[in-house]
Short mmCIF file of N, CA and C in Angstrom, two decimals:
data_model
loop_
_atom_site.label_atom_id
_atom_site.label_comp_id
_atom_site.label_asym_id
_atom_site.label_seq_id
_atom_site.Cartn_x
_atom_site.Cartn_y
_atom_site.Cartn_z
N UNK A 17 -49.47 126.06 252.31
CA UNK A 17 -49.01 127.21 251.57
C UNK A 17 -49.77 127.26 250.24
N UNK A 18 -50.14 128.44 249.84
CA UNK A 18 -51.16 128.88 248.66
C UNK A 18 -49.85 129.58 247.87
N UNK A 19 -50.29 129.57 246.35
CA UNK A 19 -49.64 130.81 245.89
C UNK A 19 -50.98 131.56 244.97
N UNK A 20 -50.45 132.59 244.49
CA UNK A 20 -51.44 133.07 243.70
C UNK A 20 -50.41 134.55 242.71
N UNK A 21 -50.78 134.55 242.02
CA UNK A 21 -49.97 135.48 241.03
C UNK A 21 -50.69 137.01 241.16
N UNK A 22 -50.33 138.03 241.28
CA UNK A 22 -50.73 139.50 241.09
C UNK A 22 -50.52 140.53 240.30
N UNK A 23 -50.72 141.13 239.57
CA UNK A 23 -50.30 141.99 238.87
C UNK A 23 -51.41 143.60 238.78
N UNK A 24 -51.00 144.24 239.14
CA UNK A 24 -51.43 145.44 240.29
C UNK A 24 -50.25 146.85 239.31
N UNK A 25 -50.03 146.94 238.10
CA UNK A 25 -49.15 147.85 237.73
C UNK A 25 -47.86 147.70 238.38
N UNK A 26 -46.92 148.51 238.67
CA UNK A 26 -45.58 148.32 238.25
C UNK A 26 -45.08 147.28 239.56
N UNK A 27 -44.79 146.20 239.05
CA UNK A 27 -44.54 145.23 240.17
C UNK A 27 -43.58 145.71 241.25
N UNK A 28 -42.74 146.41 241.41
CA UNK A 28 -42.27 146.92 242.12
C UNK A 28 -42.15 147.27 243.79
N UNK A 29 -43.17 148.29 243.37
CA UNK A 29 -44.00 148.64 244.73
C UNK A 29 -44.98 147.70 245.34
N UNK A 30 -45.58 146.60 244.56
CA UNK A 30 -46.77 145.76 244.98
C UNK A 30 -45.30 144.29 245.60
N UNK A 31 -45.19 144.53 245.16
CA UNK A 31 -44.32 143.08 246.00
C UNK A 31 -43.63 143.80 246.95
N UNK A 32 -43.30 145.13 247.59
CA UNK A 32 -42.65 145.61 248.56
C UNK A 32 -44.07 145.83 249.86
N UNK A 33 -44.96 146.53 248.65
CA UNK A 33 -46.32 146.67 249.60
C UNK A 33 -46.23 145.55 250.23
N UNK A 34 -46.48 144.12 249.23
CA UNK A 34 -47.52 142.71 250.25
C UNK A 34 -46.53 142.36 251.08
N UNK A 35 -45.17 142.43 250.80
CA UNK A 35 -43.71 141.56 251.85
C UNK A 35 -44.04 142.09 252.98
N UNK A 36 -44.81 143.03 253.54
CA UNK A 36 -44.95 143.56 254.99
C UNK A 36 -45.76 143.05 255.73
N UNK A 37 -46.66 142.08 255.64
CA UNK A 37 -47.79 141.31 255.86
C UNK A 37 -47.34 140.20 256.32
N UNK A 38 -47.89 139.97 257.58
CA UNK A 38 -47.67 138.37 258.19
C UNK A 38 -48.28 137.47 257.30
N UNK A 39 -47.90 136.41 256.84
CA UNK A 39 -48.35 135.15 256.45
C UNK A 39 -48.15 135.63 254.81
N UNK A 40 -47.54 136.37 254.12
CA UNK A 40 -46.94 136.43 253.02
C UNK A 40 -45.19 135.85 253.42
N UNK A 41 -45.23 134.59 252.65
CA UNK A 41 -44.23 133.39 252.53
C UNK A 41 -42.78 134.18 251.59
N UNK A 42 -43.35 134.44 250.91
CA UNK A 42 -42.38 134.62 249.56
C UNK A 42 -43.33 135.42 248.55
N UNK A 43 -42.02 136.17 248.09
CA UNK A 43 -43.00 137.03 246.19
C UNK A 43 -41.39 136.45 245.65
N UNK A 44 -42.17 136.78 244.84
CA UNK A 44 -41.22 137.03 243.13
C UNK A 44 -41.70 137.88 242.28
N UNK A 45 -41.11 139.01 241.50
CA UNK A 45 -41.89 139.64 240.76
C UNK A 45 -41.36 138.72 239.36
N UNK A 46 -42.14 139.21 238.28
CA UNK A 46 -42.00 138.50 236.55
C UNK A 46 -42.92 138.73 236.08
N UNK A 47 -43.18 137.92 234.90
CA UNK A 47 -44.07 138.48 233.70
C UNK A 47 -45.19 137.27 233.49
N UNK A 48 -46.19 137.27 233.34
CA UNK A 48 -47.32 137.09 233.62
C UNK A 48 -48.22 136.53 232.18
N UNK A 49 -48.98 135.72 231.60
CA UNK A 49 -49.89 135.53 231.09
C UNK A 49 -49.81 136.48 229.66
N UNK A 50 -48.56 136.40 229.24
CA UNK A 50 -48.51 137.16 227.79
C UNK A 50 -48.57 135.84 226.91
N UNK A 51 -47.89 135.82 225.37
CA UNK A 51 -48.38 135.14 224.77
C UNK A 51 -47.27 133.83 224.44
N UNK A 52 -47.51 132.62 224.54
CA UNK A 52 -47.39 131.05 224.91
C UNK A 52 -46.24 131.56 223.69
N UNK A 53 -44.74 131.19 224.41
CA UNK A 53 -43.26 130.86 223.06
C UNK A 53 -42.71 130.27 223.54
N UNK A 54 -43.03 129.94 225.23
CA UNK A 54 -42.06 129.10 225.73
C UNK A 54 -40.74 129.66 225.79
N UNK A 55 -40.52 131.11 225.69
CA UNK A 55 -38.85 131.93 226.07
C UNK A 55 -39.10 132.83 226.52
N UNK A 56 -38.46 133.19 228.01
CA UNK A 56 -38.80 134.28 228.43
C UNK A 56 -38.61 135.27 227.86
N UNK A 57 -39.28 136.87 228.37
CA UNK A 57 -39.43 137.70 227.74
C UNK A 57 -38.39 138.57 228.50
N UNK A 58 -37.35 139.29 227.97
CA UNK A 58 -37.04 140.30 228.54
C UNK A 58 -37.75 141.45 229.46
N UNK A 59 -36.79 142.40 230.54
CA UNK A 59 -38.16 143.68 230.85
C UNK A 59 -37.93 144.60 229.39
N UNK A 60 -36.95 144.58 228.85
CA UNK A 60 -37.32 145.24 227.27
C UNK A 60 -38.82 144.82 226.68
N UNK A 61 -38.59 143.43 226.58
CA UNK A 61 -39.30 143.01 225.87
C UNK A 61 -40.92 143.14 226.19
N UNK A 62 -41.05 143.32 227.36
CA UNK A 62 -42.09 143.60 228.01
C UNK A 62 -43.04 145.32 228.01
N UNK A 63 -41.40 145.70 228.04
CA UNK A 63 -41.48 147.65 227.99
C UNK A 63 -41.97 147.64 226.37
N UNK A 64 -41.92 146.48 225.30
CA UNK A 64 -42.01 146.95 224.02
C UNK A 64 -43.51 145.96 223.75
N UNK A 65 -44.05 145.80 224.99
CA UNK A 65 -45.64 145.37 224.80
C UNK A 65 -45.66 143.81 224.01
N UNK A 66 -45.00 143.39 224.67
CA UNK A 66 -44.63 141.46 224.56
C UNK A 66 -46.11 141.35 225.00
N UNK A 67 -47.36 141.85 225.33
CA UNK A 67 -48.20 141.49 226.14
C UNK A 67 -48.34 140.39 227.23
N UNK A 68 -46.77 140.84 228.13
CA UNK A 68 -46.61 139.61 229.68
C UNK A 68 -47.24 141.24 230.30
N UNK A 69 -47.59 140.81 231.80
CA UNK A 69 -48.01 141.30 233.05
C UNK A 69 -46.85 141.57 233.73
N UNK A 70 -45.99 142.42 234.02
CA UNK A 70 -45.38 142.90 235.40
C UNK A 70 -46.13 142.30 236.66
N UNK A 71 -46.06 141.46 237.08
CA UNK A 71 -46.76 140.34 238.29
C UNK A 71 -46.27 140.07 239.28
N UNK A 72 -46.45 139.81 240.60
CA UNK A 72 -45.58 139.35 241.56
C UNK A 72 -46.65 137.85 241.95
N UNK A 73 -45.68 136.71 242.16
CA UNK A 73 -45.95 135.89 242.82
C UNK A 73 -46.09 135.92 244.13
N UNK A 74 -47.00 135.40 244.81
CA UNK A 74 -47.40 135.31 246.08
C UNK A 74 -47.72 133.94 246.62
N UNK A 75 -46.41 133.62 247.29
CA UNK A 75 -46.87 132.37 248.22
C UNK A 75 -47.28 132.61 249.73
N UNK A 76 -48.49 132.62 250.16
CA UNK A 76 -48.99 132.56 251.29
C UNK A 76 -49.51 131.48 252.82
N UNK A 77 -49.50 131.60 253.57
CA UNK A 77 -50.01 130.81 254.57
C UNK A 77 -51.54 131.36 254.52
N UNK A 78 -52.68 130.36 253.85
CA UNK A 78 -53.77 130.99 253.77
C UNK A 78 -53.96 130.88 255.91
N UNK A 79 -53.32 129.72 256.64
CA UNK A 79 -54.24 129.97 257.91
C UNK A 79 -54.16 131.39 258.60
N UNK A 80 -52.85 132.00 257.75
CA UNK A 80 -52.23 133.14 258.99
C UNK A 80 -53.20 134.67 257.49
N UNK A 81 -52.99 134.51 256.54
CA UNK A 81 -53.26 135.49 255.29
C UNK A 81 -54.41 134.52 254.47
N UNK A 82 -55.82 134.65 254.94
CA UNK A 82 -56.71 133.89 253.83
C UNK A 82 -56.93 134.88 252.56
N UNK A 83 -56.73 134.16 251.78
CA UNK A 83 -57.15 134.69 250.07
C UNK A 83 -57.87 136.13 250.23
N UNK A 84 -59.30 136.48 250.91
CA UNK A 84 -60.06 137.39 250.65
C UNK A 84 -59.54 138.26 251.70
N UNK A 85 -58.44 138.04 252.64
CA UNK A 85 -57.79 139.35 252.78
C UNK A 85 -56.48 139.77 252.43
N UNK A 86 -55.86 138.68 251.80
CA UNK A 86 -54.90 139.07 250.91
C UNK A 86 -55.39 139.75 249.65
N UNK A 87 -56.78 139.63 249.01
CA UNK A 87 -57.46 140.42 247.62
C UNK A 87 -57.77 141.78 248.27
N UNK A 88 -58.00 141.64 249.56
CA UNK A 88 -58.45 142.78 250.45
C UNK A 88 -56.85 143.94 250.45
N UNK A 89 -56.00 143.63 250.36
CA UNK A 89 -54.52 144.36 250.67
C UNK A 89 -54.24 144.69 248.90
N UNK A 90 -54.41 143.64 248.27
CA UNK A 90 -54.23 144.15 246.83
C UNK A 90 -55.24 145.29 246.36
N UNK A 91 -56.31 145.38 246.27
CA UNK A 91 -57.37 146.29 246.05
C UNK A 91 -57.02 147.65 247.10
N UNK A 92 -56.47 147.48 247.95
CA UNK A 92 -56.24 148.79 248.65
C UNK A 92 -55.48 149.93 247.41
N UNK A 93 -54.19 148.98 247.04
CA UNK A 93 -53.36 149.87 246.21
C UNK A 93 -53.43 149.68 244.55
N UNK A 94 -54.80 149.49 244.46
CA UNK A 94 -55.13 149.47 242.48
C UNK A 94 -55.90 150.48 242.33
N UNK A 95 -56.45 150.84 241.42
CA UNK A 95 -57.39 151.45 240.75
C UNK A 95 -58.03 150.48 239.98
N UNK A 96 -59.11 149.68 240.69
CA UNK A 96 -59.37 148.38 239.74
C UNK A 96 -60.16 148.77 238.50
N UNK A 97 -60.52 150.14 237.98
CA UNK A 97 -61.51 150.29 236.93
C UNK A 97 -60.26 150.70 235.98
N UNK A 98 -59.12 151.11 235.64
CA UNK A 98 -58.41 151.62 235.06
C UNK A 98 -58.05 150.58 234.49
N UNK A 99 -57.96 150.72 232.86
CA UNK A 99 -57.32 149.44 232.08
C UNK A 99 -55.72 150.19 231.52
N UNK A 100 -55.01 149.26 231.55
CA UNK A 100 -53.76 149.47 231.56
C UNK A 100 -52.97 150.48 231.58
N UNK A 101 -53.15 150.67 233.05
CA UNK A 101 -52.67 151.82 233.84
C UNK A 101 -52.75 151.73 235.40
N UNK A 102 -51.74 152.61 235.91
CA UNK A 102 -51.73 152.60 237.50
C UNK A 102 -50.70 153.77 237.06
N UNK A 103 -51.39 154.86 238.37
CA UNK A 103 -50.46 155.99 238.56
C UNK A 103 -49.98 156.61 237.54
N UNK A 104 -48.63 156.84 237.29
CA UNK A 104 -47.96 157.44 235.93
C UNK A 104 -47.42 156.16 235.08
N UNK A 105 -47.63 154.84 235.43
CA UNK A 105 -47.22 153.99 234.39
C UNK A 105 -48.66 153.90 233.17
N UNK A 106 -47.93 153.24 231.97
CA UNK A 106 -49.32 152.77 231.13
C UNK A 106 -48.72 151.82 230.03
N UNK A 107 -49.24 151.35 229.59
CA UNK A 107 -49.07 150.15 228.60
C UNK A 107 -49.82 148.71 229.13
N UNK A 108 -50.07 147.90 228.05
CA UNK A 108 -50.48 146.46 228.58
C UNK A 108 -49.30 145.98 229.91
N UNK A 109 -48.21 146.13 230.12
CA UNK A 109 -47.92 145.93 231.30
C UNK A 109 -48.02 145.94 232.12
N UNK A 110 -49.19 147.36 232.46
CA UNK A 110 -49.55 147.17 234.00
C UNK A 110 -50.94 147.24 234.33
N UNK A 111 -51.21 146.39 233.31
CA UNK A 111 -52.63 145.76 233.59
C UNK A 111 -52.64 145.26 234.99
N UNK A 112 -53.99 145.25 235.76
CA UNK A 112 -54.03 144.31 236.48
C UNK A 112 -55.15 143.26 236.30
N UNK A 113 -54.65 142.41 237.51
CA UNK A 113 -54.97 140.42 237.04
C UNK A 113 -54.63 139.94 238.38
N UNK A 114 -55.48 138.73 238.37
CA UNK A 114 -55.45 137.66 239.24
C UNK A 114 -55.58 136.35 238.64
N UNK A 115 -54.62 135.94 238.83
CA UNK A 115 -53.91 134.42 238.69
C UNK A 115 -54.01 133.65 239.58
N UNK A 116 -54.51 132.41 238.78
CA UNK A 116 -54.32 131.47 239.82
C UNK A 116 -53.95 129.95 238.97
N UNK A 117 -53.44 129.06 239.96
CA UNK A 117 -52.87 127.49 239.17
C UNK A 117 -53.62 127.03 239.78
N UNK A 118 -54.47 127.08 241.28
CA UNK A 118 -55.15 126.23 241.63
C UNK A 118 -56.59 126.25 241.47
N UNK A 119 -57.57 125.14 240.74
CA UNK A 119 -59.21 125.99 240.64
C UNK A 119 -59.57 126.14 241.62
N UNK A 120 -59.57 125.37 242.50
CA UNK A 120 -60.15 125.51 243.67
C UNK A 120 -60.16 127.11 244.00
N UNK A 121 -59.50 127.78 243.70
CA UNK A 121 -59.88 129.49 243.83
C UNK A 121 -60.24 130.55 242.98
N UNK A 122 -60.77 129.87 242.00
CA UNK A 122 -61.19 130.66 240.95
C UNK A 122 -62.28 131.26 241.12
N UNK A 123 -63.38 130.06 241.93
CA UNK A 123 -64.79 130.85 242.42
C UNK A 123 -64.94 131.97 243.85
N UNK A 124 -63.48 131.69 244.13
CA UNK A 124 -63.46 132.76 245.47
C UNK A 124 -62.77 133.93 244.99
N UNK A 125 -62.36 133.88 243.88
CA UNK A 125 -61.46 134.96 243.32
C UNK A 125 -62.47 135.81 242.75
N UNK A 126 -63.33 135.34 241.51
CA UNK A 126 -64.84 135.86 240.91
C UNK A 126 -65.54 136.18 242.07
N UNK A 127 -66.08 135.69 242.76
CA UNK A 127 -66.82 136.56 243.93
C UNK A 127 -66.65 137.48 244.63
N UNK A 128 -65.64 137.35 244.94
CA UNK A 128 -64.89 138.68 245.73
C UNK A 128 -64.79 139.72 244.25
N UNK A 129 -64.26 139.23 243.54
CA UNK A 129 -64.51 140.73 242.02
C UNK A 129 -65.47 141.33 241.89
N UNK A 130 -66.63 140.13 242.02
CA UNK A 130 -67.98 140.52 241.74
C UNK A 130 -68.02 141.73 242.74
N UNK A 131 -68.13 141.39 244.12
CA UNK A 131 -68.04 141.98 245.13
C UNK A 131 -67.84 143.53 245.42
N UNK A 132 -66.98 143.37 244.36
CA UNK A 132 -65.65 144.85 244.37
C UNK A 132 -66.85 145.41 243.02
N UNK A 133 -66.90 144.86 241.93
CA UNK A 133 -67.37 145.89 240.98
C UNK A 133 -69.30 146.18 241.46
N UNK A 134 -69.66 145.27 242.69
CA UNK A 134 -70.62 146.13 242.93
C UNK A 134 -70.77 146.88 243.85
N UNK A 135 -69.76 146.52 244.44
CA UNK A 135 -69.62 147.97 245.52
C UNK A 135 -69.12 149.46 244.53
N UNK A 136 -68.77 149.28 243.47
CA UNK A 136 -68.08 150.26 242.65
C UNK A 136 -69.57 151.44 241.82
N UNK A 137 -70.40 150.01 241.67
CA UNK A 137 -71.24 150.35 241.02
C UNK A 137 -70.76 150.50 239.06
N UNK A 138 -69.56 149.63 238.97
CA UNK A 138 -69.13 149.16 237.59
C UNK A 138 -68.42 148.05 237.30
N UNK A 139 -67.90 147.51 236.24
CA UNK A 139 -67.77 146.26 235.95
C UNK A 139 -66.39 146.56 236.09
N UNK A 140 -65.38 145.96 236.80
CA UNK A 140 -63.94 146.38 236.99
C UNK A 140 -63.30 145.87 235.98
N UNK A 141 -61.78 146.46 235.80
CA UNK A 141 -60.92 145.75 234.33
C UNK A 141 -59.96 144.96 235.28
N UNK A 142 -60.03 144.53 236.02
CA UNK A 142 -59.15 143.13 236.66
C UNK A 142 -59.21 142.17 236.07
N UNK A 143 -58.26 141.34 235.15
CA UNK A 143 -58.42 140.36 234.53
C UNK A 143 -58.26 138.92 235.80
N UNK A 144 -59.66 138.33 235.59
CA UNK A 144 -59.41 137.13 236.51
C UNK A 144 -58.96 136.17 235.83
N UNK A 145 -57.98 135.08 235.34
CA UNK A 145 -58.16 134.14 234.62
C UNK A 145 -57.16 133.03 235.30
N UNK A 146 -57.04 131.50 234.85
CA UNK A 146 -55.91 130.91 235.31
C UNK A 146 -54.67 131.61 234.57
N UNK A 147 -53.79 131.09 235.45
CA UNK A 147 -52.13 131.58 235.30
C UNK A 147 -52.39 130.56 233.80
N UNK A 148 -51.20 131.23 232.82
CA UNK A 148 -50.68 130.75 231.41
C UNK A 148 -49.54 130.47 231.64
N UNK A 149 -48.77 131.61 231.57
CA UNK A 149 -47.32 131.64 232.26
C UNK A 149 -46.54 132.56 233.04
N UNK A 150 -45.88 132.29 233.58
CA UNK A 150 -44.85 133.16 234.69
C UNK A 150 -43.59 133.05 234.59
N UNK A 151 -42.94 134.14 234.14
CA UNK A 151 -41.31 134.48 233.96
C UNK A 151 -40.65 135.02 235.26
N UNK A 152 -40.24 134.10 236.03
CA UNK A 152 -39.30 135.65 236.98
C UNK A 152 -38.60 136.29 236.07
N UNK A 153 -38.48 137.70 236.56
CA UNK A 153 -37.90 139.24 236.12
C UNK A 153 -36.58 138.95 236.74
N UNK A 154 -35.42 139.53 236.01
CA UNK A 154 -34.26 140.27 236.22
C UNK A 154 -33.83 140.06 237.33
N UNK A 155 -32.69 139.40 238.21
CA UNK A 155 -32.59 140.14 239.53
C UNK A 155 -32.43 141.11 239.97
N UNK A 156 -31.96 142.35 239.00
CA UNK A 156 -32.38 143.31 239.56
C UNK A 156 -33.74 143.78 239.86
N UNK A 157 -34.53 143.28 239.52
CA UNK A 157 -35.98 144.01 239.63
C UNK A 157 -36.38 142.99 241.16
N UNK A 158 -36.08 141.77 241.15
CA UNK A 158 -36.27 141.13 242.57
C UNK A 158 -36.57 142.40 244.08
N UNK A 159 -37.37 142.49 244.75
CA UNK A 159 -36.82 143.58 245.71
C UNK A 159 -35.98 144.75 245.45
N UNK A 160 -36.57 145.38 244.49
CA UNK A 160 -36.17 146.31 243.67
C UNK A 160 -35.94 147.82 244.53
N UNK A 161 -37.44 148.11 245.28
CA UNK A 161 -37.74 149.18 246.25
C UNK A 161 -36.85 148.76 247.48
N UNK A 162 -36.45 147.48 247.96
CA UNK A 162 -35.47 147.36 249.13
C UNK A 162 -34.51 148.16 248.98
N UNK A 163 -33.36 147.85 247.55
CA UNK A 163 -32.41 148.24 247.01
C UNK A 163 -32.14 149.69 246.99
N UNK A 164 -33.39 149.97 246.21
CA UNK A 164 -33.49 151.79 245.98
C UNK A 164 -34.64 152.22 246.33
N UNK A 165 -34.39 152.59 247.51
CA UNK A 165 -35.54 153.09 248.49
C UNK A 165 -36.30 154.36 248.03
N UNK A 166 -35.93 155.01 246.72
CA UNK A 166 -36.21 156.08 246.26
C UNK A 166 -36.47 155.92 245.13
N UNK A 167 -36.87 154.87 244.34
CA UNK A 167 -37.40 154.59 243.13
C UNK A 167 -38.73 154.88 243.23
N UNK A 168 -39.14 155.39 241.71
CA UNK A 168 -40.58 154.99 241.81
C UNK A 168 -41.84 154.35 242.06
N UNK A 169 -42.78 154.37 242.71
CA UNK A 169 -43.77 153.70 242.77
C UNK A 169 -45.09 154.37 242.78
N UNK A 170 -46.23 153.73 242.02
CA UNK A 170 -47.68 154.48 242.14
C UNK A 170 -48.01 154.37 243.46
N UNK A 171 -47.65 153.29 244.73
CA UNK A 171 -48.20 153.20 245.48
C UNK A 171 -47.91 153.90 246.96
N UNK A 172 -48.53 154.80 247.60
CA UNK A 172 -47.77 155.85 248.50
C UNK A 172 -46.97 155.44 249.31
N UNK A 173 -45.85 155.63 249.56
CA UNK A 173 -44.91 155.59 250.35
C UNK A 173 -45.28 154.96 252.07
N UNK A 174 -46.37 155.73 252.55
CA UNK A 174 -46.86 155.45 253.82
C UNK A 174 -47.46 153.88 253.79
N UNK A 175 -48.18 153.52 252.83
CA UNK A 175 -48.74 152.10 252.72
C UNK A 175 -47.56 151.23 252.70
N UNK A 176 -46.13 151.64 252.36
CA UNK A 176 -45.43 150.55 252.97
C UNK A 176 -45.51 150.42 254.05
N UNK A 177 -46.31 150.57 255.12
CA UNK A 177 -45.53 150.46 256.37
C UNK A 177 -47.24 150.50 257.02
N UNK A 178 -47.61 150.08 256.83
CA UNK A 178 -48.98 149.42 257.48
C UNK A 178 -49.07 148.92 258.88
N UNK A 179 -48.41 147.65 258.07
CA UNK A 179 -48.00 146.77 259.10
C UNK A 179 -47.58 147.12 260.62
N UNK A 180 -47.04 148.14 260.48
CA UNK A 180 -46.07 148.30 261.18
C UNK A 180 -46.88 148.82 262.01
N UNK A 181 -47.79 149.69 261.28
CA UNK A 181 -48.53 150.87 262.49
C UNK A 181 -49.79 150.30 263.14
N UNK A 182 -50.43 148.66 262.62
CA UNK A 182 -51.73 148.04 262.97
C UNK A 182 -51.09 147.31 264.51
#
């Protein structure tokens, strides 16, 4: 089992998106690589630009979900050139980023970016860096889109359900 941290704008929809995917173990959504106090941050505190990430954790089975097609399912639903923004959200919160605790994937993480901003033909605003820190969020925000199937999300409605239709 791998994990790897995501943050893709409003965590919400991105941890409902990836839960549909074989060999995605577990998410958690929380807050992400803001600045070292050692106390978590509220989602206030976050809504008031704490500079944490809205993030979902991702523990995976790389044999069944390897890394570069799990980056492959995240990049479906970003706008990787947009800096802090996705859809109608905006603030440093919904930056996106790739986290990681283990190095061993740092050079597969950069390559595959590379990858992406030259297929783009520009330098993408995906922050790659190691994980700093990670707050789980609220339980209400846990499986948030399960709950209220009619909440917002940037990410279309039909991409929940991928899975379903491959």
């Amino acid at each position: 089992m791998k994990t790897v941290y995501l943050a893709g704008g409003c965590f919400w929809g991105l941890q409902k998106f990836l839960d549909q995917f074989e060999g995605i173990e577990e998410t958690e959504v929380g807050y992400a690589n803001g600045p070292d106090g050692g106390k978590a941050p509220s989602y206030e505190d976050v809504c008031r630009s704490s500079g944490h990430a809205e993030t979902v954790r991702v523990c995976y089975d790389e044999e069944v979900m390897p890394l570069d097609a799990l980056l492959d399912r995240y990049f479906m639903v970003i706008d990787p050139l947009s800096v802090n923004k996705q859809g109608n959200d905006r603030g440093i919160q919904y930056r996106t980023g790739i986290y990681w605790t283990d190095p061993d994937m740092e050079q597969e993480i950069r390559d595959y970016c590379g990858g992406v901003s030259e297929r783009l033909g520009a330098q993408i605003a995906v922050e790659t860096e190691p994980l700093r820190n990670f707050f789980p969020a609220e339980e209400y925000h846990q499986k948030y889109l399960d709950k209220n199937p009619h909440g917002y999300c940037h990410i279309p409605a039909g991409y929940m359900h991928i899975a379903e239709k491959a």
